[in-house]
XYZ file of N, CA and C in Angstrom:
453
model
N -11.382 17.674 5.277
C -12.660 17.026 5.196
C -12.438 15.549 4.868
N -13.363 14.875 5.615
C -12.827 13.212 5.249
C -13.839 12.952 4.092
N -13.145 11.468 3.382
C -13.666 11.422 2.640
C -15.400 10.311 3.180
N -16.266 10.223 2.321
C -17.401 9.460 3.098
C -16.963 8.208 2.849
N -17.478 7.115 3.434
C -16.653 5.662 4.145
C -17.035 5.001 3.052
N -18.614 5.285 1.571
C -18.150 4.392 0.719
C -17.519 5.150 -0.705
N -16.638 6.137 -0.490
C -16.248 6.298 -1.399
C -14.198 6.616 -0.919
N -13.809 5.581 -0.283
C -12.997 5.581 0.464
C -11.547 4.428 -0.700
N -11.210 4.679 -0.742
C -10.593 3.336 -1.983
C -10.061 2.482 -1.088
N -10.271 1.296 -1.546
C -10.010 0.008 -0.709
C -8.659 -0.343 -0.557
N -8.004 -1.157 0.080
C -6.439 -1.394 0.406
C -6.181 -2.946 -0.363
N -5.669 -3.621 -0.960
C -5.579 -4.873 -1.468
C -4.255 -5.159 -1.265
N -4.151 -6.617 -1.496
C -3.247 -6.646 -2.006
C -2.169 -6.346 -2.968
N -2.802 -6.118 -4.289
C -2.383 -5.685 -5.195
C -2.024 -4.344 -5.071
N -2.501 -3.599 -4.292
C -1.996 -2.081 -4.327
C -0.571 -2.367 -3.463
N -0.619 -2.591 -2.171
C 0.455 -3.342 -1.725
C 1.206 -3.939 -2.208
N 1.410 -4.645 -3.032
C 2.400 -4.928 -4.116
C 3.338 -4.215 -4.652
N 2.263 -3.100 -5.159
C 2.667 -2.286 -6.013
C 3.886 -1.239 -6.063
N 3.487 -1.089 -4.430
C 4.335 -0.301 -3.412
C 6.282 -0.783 -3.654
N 5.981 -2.109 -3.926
C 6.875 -3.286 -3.803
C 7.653 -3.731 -5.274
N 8.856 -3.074 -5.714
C 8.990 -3.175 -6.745
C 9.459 -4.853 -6.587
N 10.281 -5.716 -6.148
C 10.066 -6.943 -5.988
C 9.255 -8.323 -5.625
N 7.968 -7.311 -5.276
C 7.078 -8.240 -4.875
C 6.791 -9.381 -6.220
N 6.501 -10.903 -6.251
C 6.088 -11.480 -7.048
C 4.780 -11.050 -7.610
N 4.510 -11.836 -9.093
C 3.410 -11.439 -9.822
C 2.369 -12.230 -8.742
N 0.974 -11.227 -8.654
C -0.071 -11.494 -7.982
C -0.845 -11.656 -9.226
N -1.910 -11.786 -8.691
C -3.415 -11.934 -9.552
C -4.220 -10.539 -9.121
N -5.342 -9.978 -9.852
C -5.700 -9.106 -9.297
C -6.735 -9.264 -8.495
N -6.859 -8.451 -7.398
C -7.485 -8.790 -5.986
C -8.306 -8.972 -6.246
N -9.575 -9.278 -5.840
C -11.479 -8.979 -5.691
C -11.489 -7.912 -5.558
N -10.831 -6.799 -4.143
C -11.379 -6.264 -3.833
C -10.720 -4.720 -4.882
N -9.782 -4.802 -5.692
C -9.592 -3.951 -6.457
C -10.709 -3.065 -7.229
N -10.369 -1.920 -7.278
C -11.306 -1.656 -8.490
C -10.746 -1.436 -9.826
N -9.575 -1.160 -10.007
C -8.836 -0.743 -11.495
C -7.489 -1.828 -11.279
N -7.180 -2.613 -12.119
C -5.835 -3.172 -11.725
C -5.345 -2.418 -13.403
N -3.766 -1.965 -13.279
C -3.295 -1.261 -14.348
C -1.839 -2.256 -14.468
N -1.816 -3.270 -16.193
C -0.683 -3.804 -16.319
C -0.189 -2.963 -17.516
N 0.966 -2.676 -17.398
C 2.069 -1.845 -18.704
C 2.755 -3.121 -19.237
N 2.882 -2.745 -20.736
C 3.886 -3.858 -21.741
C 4.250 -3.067 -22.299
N 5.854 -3.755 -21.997
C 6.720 -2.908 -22.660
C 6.980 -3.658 -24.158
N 6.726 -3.227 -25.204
C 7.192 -3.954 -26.820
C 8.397 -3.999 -27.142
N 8.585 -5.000 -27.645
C 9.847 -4.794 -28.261
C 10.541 -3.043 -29.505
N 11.878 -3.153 -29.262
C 12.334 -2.214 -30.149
C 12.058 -2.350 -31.696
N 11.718 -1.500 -32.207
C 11.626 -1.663 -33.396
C 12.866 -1.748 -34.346
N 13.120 -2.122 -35.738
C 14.159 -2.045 -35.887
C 14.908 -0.807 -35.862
N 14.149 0.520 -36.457
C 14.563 1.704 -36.314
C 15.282 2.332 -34.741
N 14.114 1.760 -33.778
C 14.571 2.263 -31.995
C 15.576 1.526 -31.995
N 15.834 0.357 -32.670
C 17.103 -0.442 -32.155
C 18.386 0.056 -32.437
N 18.004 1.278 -33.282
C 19.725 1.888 -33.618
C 20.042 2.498 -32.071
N 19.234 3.180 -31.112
C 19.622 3.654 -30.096
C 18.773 2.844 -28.903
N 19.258 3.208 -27.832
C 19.481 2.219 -26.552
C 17.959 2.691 -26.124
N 16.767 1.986 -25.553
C 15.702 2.233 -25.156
C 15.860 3.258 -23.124
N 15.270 3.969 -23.486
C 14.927 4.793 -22.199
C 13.872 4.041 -21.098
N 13.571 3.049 -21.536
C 12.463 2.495 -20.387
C 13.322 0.906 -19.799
N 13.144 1.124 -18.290
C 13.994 0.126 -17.803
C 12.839 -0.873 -16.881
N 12.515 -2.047 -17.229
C 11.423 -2.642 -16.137
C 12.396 -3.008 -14.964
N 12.436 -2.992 -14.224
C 12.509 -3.175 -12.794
C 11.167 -4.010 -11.754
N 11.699 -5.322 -11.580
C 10.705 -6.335 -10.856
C 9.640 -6.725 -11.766
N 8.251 -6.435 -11.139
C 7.009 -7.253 -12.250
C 6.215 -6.162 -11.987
N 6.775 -4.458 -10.694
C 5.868 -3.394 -10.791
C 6.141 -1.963 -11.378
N 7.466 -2.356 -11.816
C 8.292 -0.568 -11.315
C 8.344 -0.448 -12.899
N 8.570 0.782 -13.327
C 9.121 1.021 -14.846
C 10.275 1.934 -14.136
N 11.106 2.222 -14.935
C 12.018 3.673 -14.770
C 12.316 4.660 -16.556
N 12.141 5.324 -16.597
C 12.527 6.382 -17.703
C 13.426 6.618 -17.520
N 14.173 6.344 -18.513
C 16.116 7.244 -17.872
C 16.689 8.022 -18.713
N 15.641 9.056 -19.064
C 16.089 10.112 -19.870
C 17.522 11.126 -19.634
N 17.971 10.877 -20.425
C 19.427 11.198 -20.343
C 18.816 13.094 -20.784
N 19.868 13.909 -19.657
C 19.460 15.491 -20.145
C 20.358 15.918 -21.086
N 20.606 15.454 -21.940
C 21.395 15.431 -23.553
C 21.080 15.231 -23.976
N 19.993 14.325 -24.163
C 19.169 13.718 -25.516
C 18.445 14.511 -25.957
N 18.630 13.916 -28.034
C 18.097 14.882 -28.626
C 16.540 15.259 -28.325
N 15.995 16.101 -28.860
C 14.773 16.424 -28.136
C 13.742 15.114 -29.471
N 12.784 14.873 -29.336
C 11.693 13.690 -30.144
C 11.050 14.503 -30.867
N 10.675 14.294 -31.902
C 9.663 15.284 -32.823
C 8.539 14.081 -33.083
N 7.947 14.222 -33.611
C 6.393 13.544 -34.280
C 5.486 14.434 -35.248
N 5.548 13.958 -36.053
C 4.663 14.731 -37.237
C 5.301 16.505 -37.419
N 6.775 16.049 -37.117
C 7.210 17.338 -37.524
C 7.559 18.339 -36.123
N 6.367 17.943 -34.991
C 6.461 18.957 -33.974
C 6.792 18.355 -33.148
N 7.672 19.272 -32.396
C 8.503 18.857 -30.861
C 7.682 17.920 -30.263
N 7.797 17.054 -29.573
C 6.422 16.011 -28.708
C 6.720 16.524 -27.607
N 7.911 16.787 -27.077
C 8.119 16.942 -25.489
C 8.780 18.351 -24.995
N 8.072 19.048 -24.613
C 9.089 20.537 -24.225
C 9.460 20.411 -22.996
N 10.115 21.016 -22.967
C 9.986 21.656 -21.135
C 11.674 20.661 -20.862
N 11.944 20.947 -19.050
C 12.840 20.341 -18.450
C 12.727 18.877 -18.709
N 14.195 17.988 -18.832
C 13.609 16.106 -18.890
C 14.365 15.990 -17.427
N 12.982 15.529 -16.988
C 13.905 14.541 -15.685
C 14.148 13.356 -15.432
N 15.387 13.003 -15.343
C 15.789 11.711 -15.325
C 15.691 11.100 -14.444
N 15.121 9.321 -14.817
C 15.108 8.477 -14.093
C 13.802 8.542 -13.526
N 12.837 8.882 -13.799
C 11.344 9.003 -13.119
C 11.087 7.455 -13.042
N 10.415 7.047 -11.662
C 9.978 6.310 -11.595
C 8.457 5.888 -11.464
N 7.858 5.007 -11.853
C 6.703 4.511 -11.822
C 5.845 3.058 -11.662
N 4.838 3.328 -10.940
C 4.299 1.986 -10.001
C 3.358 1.818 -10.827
N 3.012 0.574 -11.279
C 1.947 0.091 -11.738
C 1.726 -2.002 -11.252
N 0.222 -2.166 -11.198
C -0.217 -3.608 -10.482
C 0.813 -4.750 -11.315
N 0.881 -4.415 -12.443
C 2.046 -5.449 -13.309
C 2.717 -4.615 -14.145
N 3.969 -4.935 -14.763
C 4.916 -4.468 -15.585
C 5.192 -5.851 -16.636
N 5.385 -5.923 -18.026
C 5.792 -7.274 -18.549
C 6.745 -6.381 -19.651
N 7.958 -7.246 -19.333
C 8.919 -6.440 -20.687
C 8.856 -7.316 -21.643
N 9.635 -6.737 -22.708
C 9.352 -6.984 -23.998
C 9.527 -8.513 -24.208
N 9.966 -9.122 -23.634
C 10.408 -10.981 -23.431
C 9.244 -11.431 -23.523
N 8.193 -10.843 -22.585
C 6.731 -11.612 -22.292
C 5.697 -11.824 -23.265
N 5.587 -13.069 -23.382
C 4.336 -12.930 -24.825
C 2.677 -13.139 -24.021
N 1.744 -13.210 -25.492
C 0.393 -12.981 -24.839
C 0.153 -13.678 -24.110
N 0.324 -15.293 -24.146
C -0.259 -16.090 -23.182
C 0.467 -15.749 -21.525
N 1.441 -15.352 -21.485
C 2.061 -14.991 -20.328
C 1.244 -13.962 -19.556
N 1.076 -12.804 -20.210
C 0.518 -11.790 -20.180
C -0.832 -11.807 -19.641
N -1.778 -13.254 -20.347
C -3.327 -13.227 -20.353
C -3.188 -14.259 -19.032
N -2.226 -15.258 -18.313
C -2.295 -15.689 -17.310
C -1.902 -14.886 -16.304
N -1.427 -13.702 -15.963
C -1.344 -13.039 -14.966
C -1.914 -11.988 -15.114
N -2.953 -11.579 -16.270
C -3.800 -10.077 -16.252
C -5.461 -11.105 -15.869
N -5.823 -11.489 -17.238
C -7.329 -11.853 -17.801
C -7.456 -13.643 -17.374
N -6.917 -13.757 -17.106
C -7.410 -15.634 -16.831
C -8.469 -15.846 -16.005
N -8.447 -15.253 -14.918
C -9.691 -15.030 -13.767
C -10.802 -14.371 -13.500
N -10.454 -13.469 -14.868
C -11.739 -12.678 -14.920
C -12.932 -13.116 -15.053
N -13.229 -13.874 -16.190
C -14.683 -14.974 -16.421
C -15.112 -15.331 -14.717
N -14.258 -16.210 -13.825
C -14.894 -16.616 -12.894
C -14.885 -15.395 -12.040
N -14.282 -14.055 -11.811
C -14.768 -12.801 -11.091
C -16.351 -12.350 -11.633
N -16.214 -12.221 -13.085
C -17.448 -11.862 -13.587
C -18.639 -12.736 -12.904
N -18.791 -14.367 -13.078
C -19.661 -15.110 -12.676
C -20.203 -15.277 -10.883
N -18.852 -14.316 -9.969
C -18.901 -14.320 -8.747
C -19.765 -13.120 -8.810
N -19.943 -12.381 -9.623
C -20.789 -10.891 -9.676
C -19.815 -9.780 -10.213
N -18.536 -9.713 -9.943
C -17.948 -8.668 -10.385
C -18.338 -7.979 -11.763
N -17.861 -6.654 -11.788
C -17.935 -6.011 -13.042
C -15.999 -6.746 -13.749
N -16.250 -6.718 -14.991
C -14.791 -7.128 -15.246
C -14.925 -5.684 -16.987
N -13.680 -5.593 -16.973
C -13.846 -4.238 -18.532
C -11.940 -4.461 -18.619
N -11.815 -4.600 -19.771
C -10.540 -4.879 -20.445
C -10.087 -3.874 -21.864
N -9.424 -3.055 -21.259
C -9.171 -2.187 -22.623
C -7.546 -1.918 -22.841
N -7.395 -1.307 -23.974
C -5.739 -0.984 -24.085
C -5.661 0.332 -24.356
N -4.627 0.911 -24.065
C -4.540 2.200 -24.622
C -2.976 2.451 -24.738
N -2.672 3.392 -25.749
C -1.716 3.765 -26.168
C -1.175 4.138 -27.009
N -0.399 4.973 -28.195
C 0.182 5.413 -29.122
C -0.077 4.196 -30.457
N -0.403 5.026 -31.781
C -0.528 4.224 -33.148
C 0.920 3.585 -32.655
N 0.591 1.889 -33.469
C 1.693 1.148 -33.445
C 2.444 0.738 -32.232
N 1.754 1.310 -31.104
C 2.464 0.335 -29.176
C 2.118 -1.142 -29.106
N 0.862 -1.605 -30.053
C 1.121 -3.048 -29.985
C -0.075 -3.376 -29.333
N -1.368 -2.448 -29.148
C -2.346 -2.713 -28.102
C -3.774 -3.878 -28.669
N -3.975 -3.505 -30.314
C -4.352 -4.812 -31.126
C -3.546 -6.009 -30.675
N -2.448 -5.996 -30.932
C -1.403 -7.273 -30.807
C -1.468 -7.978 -29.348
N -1.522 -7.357 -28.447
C -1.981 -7.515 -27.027
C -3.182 -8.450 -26.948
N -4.391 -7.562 -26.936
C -6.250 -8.083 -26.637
C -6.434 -8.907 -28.035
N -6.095 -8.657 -29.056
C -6.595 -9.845 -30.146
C -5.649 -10.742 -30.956
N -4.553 -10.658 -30.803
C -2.991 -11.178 -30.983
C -3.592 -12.215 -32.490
N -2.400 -12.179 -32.830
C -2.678 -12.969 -34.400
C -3.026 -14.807 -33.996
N -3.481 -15.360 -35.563
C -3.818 -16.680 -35.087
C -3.175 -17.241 -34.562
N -1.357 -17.450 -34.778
C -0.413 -18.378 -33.695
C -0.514 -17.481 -32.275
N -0.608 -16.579 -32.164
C -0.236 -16.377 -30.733
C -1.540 -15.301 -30.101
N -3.111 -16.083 -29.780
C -4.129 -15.418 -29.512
C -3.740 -14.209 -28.186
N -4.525 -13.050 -28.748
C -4.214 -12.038 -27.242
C -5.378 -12.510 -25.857
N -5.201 -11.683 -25.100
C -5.459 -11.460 -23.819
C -7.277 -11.917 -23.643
N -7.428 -11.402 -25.061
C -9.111 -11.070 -24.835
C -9.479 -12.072 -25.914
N -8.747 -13.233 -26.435
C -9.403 -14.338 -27.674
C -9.583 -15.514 -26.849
């Protein structure tokens, strides 16, 4: 069954990109409807005793490179992850910024254009999500020397 012609998802650039783990950083299209950027944080001092599992690749790709030896992760006591680990999963997203990249970097290739999308008519919505302590305050409202995404 096809799908009906306006509920069809649009082709952009940015999805095209995405496809593209070397493609340069774009802006996000007009004609997008969700653009999705991942930040990777720095190690903490504790993660820094062992080697991080997340590898950015270009400005779209992440890779997981879960080693099938590693110890298994607990959290609050209980296993976090069961099952088979497969290594090396890869994943596409519109931007990737590793841990090097600070907010203003971040807010010129996510949020800079949004105000004038909004004023062209667009809908514009900016949120974070992710695990206590990933850094997603630090991101959208970043401290007084270094304002986030959304100040």
């Amino acid at each position: 069954m096809a799908m009906p012609e306006n509920r069809k998802r649009p082709t952009t650039d940015t999805a095209q990109s995405a496809r593209n783990p070397t493609a340069p950083d774009n802006p996000p299209s007009p004609g997008a409807r969700v653009n999705v950027a991942v930040r990777v944080r720095p190690l903490s001092e504790h993660e820094s005793k062992t080697s991080s599992i997340i590898r950015v690749v270009g400005h779209n790709c992440l890779v997981f490179e879960v080693k099938a030896e590693a110890e298994p992760f607990y959290s609050q006591g209980q296993r976090a992850c069961g099952g088979l680990v497969k290594p090396n999963q890869t994943f596409m997203f519109d931007h990737v910024f590793d841990e090097d990249k600070n907010n203003e970097y971040i807010f010129e290739h996510t949020t800079k254009e949004m105000p004038t999308s909004f004023f062209d008519g667009c809908n514009i919505f900016v949120f974070a999500y992710g695990a206590t302590g990933a850094g997603k305050t630090f991101t959208i409202l970043g401290p007084e020397e270094c304002p986030g995404v959304a100040s």
